[in-house]
PDB file of C-alpha atoms in Angstrom:
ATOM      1  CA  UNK W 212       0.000   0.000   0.000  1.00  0.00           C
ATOM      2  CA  UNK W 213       1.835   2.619  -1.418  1.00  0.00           C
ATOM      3  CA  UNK W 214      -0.902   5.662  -0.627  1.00  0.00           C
ATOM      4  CA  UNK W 215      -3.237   6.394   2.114  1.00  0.00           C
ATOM      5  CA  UNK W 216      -6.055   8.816   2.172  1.00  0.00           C
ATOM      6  CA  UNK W 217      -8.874   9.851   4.892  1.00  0.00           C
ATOM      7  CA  UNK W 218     -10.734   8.055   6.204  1.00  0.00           C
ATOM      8  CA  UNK W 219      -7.438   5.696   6.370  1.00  0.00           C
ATOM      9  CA  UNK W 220      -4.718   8.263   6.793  1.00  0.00           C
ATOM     10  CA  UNK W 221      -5.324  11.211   9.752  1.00  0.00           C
ATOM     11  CA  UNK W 222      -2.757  12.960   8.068  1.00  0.00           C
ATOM     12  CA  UNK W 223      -3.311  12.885   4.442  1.00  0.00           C
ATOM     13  CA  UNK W 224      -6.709  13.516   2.702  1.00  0.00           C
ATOM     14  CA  UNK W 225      -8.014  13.382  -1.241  1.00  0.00           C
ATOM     15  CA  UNK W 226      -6.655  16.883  -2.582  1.00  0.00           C
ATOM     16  CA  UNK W 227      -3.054  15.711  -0.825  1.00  0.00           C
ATOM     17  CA  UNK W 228      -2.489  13.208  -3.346  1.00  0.00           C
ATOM     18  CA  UNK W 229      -2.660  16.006  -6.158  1.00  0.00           C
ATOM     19  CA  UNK W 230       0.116  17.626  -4.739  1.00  0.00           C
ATOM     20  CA  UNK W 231       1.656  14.764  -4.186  1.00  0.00           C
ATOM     21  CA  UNK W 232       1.852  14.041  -7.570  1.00  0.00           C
ATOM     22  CA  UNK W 233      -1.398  12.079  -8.251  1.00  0.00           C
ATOM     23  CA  UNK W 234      -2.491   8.843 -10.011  1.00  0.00           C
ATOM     24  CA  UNK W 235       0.972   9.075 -12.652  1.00  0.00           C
ATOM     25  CA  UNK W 236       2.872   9.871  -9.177  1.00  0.00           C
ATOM     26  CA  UNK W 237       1.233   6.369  -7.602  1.00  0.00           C
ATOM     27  CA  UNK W 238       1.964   4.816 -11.318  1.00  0.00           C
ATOM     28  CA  UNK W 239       5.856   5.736 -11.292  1.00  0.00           C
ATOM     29  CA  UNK W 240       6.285   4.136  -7.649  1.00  0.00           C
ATOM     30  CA  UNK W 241       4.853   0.894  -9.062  1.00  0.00           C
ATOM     31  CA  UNK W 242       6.542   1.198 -12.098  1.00  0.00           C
ATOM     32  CA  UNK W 243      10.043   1.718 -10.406  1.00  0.00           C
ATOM     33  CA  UNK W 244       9.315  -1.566  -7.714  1.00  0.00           C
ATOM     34  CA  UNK W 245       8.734  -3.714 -11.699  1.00  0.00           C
ATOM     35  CA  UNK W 246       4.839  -4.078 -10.742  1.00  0.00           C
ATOM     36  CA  UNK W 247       3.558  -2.616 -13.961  1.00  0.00           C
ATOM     37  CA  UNK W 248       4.024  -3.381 -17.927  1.00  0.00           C
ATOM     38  CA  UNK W 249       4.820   0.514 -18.800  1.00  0.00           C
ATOM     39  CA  UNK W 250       5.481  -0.571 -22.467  1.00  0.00           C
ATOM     40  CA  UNK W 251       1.356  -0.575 -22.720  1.00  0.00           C
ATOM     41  CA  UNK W 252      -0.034   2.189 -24.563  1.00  0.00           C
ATOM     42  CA  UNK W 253      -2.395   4.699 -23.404  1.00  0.00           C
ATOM     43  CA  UNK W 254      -5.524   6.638 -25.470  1.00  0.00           C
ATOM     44  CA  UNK W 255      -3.104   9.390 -26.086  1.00  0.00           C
ATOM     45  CA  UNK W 256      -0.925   7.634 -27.741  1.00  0.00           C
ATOM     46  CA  UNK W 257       2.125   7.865 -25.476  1.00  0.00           C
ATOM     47  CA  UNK W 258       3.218   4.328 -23.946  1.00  0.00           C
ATOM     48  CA  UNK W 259       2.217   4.506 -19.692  1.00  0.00           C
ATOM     49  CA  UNK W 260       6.495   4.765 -19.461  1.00  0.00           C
ATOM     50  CA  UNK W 261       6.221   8.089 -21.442  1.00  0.00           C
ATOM     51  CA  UNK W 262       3.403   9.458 -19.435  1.00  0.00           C
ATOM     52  CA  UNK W 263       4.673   8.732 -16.456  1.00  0.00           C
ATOM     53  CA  UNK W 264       8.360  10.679 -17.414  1.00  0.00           C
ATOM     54  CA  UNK W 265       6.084  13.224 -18.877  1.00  0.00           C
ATOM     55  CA  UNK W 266       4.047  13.792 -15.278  1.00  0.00           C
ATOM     56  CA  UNK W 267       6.787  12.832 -12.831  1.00  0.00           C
ATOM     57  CA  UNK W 268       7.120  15.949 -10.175  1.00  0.00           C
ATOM     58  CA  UNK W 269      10.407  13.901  -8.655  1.00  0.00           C
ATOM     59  CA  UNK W 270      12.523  14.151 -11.511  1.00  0.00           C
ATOM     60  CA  UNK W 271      15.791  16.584 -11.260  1.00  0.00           C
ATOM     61  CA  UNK W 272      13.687  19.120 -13.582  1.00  0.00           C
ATOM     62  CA  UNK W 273      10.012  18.187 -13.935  1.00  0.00           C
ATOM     63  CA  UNK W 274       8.110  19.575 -16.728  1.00  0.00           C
ATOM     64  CA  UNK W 275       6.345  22.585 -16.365  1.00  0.00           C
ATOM     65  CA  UNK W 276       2.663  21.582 -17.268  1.00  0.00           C
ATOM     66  CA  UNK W 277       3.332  19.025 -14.519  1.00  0.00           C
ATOM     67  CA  UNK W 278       3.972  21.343 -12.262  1.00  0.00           C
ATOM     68  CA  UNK W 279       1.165  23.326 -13.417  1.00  0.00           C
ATOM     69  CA  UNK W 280      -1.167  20.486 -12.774  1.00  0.00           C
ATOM     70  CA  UNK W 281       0.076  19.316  -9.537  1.00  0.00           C
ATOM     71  CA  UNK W 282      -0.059  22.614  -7.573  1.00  0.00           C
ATOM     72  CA  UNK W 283      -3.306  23.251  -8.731  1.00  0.00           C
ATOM     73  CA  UNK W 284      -4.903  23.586  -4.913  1.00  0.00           C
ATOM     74  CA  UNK W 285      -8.631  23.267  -3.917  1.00  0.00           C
ATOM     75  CA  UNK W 286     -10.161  26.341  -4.677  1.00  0.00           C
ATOM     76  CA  UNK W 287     -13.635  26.465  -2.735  1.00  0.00           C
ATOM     77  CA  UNK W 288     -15.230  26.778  -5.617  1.00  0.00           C
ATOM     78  CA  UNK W 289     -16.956  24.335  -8.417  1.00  0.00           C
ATOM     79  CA  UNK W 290     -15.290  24.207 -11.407  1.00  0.00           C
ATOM     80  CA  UNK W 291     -14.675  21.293 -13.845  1.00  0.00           C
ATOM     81  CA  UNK W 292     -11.463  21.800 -14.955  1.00  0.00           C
ATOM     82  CA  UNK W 293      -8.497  20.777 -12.649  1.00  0.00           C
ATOM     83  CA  UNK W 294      -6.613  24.417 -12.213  1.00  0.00           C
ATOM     84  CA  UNK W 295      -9.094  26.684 -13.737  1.00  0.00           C
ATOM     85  CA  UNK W 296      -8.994  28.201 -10.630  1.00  0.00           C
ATOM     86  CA  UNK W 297      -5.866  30.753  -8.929  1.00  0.00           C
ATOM     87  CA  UNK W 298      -5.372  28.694  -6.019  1.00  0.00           C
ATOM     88  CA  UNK W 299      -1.827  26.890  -5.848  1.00  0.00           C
ATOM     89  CA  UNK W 300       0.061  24.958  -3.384  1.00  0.00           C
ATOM     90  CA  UNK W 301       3.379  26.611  -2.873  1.00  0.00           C
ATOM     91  CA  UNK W 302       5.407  23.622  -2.786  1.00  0.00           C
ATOM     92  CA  UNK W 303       4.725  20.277  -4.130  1.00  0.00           C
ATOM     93  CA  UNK W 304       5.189  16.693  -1.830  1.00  0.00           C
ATOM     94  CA  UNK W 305       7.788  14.809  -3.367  1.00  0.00           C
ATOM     95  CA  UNK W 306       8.643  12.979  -0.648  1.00  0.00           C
ATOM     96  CA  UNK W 307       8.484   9.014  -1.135  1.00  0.00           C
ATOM     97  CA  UNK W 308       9.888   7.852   2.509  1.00  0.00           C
ATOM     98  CA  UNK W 309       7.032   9.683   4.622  1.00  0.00           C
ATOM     99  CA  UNK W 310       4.811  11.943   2.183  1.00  0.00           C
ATOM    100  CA  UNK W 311       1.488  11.470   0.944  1.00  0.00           C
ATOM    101  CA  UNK W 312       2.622   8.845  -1.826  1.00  0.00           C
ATOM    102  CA  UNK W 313       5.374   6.576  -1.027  1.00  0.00           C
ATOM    103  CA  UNK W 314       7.756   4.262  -2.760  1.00  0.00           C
ATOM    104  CA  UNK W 315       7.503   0.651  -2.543  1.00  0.00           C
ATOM    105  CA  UNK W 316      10.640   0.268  -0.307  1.00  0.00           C
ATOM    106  CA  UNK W 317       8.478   3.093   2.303  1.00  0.00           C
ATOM    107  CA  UNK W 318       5.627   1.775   1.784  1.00  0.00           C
ATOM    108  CA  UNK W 319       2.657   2.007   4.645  1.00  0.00           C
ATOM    109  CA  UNK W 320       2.303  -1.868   4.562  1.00  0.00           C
ATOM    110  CA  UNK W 321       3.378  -4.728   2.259  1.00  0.00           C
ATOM    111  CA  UNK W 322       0.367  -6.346   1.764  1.00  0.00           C
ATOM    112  CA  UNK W 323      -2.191  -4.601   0.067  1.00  0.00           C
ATOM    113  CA  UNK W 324      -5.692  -2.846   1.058  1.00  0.00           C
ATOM    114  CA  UNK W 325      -7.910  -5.950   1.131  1.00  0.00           C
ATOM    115  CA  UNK W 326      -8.148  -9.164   2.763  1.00  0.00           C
ATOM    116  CA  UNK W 327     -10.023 -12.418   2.277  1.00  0.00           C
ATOM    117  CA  UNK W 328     -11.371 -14.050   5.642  1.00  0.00           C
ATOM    118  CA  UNK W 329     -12.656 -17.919   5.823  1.00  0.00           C
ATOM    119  CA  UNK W 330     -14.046 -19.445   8.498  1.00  0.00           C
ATOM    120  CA  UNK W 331     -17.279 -21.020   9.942  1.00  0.00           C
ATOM    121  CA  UNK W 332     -18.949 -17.964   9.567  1.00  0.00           C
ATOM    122  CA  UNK W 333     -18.087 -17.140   6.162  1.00  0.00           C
ATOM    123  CA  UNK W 334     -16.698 -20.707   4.238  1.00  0.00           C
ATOM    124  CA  UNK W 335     -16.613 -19.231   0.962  1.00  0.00           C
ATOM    125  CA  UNK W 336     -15.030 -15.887   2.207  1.00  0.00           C
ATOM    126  CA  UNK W 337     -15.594 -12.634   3.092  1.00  0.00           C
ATOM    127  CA  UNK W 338     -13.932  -9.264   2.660  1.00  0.00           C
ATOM    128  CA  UNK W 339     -12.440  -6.509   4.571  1.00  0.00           C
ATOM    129  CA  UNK W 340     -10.602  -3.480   4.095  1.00  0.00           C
ATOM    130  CA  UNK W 341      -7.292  -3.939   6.062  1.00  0.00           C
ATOM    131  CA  UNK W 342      -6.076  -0.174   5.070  1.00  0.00           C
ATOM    132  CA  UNK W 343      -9.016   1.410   6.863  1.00  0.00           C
ATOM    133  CA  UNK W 344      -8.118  -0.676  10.001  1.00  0.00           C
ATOM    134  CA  UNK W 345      -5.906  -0.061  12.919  1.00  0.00           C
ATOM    135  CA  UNK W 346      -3.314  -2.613  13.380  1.00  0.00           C
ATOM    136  CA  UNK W 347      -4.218  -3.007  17.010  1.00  0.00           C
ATOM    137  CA  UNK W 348      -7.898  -5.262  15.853  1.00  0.00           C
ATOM    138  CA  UNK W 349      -5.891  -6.914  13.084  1.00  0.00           C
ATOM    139  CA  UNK W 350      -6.962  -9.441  15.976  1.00  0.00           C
ATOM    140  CA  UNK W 351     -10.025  -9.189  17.688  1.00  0.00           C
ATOM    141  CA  UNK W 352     -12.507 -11.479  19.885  1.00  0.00           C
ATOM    142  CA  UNK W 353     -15.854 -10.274  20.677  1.00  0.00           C
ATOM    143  CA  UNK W 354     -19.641 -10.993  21.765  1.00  0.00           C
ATOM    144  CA  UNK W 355     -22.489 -10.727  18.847  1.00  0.00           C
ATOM    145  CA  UNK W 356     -24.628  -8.043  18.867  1.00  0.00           C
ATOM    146  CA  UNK W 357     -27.308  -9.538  16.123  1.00  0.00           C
ATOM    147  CA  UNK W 358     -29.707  -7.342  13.717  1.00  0.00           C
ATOM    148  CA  UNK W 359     -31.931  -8.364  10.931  1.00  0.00           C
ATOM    149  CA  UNK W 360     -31.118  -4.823   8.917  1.00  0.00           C
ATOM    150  CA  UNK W 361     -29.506  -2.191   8.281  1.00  0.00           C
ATOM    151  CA  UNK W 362     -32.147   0.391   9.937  1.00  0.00           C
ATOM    152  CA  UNK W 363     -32.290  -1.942  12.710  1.00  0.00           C
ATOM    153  CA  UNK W 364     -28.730  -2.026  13.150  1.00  0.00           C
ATOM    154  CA  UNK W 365     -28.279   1.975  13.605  1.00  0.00           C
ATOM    155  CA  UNK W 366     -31.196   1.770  15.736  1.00  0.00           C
ATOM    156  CA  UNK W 367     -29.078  -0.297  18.693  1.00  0.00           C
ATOM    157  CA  UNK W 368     -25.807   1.761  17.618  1.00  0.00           C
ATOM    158  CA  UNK W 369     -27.608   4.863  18.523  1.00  0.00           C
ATOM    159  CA  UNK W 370     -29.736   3.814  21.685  1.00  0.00           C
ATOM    160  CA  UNK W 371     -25.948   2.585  22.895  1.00  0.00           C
ATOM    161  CA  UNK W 372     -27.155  -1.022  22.941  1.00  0.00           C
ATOM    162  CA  UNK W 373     -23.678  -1.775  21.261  1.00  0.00           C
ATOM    163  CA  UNK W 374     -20.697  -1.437  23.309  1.00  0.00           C
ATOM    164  CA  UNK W 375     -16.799  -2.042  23.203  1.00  0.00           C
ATOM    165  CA  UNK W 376     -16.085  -5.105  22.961  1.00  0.00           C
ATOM    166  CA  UNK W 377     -19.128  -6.000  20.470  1.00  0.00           C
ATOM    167  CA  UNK W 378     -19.388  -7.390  16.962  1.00  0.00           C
ATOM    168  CA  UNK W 379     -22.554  -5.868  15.265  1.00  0.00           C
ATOM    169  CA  UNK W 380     -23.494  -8.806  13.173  1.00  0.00           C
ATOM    170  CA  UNK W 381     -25.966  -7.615  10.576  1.00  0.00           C
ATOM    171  CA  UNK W 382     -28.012 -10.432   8.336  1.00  0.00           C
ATOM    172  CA  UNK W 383     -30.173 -10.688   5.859  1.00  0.00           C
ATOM    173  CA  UNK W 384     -28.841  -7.812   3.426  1.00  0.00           C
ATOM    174  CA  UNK W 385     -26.791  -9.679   1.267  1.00  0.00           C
ATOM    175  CA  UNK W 386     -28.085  -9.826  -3.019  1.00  0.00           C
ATOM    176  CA  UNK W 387     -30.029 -12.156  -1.716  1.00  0.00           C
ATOM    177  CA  UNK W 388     -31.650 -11.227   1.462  1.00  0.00           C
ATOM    178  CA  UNK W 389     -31.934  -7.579   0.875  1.00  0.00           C
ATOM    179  CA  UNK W 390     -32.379  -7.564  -1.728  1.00  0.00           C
ATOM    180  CA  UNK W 391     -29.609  -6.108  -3.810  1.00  0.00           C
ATOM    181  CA  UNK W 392     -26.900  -5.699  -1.027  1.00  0.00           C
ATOM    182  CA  UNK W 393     -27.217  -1.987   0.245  1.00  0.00           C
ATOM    183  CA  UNK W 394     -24.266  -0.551   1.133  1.00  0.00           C
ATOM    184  CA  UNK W 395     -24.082  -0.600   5.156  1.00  0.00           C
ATOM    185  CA  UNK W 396     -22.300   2.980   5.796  1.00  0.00           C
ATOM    186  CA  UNK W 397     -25.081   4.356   8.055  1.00  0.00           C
ATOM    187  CA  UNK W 398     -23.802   1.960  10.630  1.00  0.00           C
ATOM    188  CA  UNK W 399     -20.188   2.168  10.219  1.00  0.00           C
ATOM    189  CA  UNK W 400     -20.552   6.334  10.019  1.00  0.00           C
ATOM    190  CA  UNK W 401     -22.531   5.539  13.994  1.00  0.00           C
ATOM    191  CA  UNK W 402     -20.224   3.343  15.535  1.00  0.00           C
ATOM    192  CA  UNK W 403     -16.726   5.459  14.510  1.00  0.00           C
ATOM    193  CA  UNK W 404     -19.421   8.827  15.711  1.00  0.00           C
ATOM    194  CA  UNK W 405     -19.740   7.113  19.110  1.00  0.00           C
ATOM    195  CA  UNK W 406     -16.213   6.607  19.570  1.00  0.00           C
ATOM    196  CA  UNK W 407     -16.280   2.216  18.657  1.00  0.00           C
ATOM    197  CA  UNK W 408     -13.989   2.490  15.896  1.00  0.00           C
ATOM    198  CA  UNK W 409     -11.062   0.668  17.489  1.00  0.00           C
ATOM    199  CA  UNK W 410     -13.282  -0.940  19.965  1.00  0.00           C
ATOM    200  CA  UNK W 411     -16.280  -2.966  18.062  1.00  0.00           C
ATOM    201  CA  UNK W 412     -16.084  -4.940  15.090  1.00  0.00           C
ATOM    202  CA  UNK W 413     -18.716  -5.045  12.294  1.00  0.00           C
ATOM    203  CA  UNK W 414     -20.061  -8.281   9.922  1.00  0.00           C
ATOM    204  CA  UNK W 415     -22.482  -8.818   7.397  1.00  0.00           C
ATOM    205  CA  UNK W 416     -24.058 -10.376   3.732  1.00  0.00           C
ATOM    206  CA  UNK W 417     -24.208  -6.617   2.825  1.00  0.00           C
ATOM    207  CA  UNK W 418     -21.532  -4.623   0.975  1.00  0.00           C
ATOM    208  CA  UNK W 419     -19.449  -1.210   1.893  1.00  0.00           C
ATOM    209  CA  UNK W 420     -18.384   1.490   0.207  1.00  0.00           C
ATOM    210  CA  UNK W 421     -14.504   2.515  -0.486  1.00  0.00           C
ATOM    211  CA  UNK W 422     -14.976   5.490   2.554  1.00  0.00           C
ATOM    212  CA  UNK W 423     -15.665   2.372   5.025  1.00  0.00           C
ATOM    213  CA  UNK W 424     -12.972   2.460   7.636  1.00  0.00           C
ATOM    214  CA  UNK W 425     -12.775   0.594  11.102  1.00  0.00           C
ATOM    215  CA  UNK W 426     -13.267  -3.306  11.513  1.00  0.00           C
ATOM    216  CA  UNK W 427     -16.011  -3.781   9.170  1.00  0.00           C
ATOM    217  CA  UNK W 428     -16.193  -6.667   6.976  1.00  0.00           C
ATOM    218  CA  UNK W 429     -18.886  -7.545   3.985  1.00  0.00           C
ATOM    219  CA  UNK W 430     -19.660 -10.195   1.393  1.00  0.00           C
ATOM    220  CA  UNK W 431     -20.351 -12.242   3.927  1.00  0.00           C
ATOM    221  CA  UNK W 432     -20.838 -15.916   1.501  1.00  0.00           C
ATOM    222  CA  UNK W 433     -23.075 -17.599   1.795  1.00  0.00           C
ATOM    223  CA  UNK W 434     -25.245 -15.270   3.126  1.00  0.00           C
ATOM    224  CA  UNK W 435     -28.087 -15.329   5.666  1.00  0.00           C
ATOM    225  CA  UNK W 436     -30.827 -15.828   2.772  1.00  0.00           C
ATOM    226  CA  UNK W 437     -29.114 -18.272   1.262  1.00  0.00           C
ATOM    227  CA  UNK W 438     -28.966 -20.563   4.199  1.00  0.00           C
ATOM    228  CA  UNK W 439     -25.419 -19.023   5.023  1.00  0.00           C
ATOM    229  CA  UNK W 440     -23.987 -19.885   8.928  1.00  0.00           C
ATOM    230  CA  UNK W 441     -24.047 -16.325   9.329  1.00  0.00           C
ATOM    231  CA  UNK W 442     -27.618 -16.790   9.606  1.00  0.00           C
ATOM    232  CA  UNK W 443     -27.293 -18.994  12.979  1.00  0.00           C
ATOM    233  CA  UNK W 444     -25.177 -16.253  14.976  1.00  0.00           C
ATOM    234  CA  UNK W 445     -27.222 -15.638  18.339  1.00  0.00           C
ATOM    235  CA  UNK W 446     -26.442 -12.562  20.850  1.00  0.00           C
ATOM    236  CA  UNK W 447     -23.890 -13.154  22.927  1.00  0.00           C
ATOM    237  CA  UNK W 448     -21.836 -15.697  20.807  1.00  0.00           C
ATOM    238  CA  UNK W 449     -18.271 -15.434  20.502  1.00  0.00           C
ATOM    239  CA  UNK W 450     -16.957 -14.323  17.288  1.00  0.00           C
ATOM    240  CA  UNK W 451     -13.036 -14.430  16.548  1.00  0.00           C
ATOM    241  CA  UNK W 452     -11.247 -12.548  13.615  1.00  0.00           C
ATOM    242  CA  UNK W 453      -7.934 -12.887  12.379  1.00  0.00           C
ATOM    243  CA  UNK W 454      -6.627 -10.473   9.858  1.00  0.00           C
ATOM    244  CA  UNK W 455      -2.958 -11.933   9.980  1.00  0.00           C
ATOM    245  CA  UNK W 456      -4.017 -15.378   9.552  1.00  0.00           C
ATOM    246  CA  UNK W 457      -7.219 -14.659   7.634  1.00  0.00           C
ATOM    247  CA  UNK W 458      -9.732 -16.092   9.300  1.00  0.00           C
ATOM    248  CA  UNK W 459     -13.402 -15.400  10.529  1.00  0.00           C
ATOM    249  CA  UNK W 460     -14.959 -17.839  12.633  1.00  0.00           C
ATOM    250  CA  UNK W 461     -17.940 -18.528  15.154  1.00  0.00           C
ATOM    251  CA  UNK W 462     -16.697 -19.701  18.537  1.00  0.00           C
ATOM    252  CA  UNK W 463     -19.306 -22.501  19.122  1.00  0.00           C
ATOM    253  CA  UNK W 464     -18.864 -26.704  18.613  1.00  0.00           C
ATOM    254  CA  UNK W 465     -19.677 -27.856  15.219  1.00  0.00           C
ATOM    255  CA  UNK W 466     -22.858 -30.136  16.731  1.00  0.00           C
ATOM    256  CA  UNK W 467     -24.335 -26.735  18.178  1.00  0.00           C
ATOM    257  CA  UNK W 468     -23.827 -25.184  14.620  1.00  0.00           C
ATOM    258  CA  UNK W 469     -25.942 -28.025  13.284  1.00  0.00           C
ATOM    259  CA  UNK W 470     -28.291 -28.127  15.846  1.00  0.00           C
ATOM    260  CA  UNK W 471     -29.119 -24.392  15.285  1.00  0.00           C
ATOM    261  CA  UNK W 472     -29.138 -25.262  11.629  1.00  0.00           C
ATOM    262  CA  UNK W 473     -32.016 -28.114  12.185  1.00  0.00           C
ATOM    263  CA  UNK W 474     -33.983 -25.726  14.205  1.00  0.00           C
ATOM    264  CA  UNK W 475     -33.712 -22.691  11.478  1.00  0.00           C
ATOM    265  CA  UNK W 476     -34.927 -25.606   8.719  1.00  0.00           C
ATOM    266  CA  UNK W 477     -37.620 -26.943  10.718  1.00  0.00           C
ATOM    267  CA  UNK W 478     -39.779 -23.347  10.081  1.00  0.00           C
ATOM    268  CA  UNK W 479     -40.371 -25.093   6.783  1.00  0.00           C
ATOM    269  CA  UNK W 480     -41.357 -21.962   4.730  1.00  0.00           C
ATOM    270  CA  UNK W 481     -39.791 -19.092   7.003  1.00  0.00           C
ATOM    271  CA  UNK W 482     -36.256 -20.513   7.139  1.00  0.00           C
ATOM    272  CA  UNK W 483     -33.403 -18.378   6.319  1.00  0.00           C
ATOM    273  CA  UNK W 484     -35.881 -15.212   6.537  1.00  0.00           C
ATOM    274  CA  UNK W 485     -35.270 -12.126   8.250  1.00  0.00           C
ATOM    275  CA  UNK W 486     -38.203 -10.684  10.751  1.00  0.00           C
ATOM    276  CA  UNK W 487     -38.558  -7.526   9.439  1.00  0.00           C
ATOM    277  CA  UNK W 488     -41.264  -5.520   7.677  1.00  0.00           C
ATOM    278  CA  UNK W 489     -39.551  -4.354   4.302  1.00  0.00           C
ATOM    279  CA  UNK W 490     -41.644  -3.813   0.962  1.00  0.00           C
ATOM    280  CA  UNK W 491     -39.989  -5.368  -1.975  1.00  0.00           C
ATOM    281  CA  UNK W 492     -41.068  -4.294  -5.301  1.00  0.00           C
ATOM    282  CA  UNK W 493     -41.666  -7.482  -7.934  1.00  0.00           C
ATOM    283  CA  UNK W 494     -38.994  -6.246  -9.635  1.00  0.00           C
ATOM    284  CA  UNK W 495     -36.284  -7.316  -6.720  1.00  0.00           C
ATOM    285  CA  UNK W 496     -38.542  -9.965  -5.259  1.00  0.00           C
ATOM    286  CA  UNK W 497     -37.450 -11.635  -8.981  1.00  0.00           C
ATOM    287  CA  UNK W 498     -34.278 -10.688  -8.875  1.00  0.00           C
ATOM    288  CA  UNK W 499     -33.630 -12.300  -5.147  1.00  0.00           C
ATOM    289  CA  UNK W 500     -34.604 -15.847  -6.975  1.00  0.00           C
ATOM    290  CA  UNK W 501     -32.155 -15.654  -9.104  1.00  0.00           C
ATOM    291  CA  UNK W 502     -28.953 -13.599  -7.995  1.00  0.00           C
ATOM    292  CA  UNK W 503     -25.450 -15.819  -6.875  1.00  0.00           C
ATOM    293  CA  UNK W 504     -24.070 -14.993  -4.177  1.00  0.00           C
ATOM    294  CA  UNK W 505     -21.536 -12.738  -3.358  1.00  0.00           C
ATOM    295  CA  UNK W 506     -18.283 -14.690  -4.055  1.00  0.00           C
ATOM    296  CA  UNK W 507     -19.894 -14.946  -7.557  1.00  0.00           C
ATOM    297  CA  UNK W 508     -20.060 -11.226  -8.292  1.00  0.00           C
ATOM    298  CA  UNK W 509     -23.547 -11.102  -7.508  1.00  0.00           C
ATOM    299  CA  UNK W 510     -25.150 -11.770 -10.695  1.00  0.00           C
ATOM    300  CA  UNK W 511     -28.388 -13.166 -12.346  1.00  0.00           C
ATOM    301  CA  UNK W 512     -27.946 -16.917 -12.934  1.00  0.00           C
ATOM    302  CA  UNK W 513     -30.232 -17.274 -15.756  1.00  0.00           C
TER     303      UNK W 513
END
């Protein structure tokens, strides 16, 4: 991870990586560690090796329209073309040991922004966003908190029935369950806002958004609606998570797991459904028959 941004960085934030040389800037640092083919050509017509000498603010004497483009500062006001306004950063941040944009020798971690987690609770994976969390719940152990939705979910962050030490588990808002997998950031935004961030750890079938940050991880396969184990967490359960090692798993003996599994099958009908009110237009009651999972992209099979 060669660049970090808010809400992953405290330091650094969007406009910084302009200065800091942007995208081409990110590009050279790969391109200089032998991680990219810069022989490729772009729509310009200059190969991504050319571009990236033609846009590179760390060279001895850096080309002026580089320059021009890179200290193009925020202006506070909306315009559409990047320096068509008069505000400029005095100096650019060329710095590749502790700036915005580092090389791959400084680089913030090795590995990169994502992880895959296994584990009884998620056995054909899940995903979380190791750049947006703080290395100190890389492992964590903590008690279920469980909630059939989304609204649901921000409902207990709020009334402060989640507290340190918790993992909000959230079912039943996977493709399949939601349906359509709504982005959960209402109840990421409410646990960071009540100071959880480092303290609580988020799961569920439903998806996040690239300004996630804290222990929150999605994609939860199967899911809850598809007769996923997720679907079998109680309150109070232990849940373990493992960045390092990459695991996910439900602290309970594998004959409990299939006892709760007879007990959810046994509604006949109602198994594997959430208790919630939640209209569903025909349109996305269709669409839950026939959408994979998450691990499959979460497409129609047809």
């Amino acid at each position: 991870c060669v660049c970090k941004v808010a809400p992953n960085s405290k330091d650094y934030h969007i406009q910084d990586v302009n200065r800091a040389g942007g995208i081409m800037g990110i590009l050279k640092e790969l391109a200089d560690a032998g991680l990219l083919d810069t022989s490729v050509y772009r729509a310009d017509g200059l190969t991504l090796a050319e571009a990236i000498n033609k846009y590179d603010i760390t060279k001895e004497v850096p080309d002026d329209e580089a320059l021009d483009i890179y200290s193009s500062a925020p202006g506070n006001k909306r315009n559409l073309v990047m320096g068509s306004q008069n505000a400029r950063y005095k100096e650019l941040d060329s710095d590749r040991q502790n700036g915005c944009i580092r090389s791959v020798e400084h680089a913030y971690t090795k590995d990169g922004g994502l992880a895959i987690l296994k584990g009884n609770i998620a056995q054909n994976g899940c995903v979380v966003k190791t750049a947006g969390v703080d290395e100190s719940v890389w492992k964590f152990t903590g008690n279920a908190k469980v909630f059939h939705s989304q609204d649901d979910a921000c409902m207990g962050i709020l009334k402060n029935e989640v507290v340190a030490g918790d993992v909000v588990v959230i079912q039943y808002e996977g493709p399949k369950g939601g349906p359509g997998m709504q982005e959960m950031l209402y109840p990421t935004s409410y646990i960071k806002a009540k100071r959880l961030g480092e303290k609580c750890a988020l799961i569920t079938d439903g998806r996040f958004s690239g300004g996630t940050s804290g222990l929150s991880i999605g994609h939860i396969s199967p899911e809850a609606a598809a007769g996923g184990n997720i679907a079998l967490v109680r309150d109070g359960d232990t849940i373990e998570i493992d960045i390092p090692n990459r695991t996910i798993n439900l602290k309970i003996s594998d004959e409990e797991l299939n006892n709760r599994r007879a007990e959810e099958e046994a509604k006949g009908e109602n198994a594997f459904k959430p208790l919630r009110n939640r209209r569903v237009s025909q349109a996305l009651q269709v669409y839950s028959h026939f959408v994979s999972s998450a691990d499959k992209g979460a497409i129609r099979i047809i």
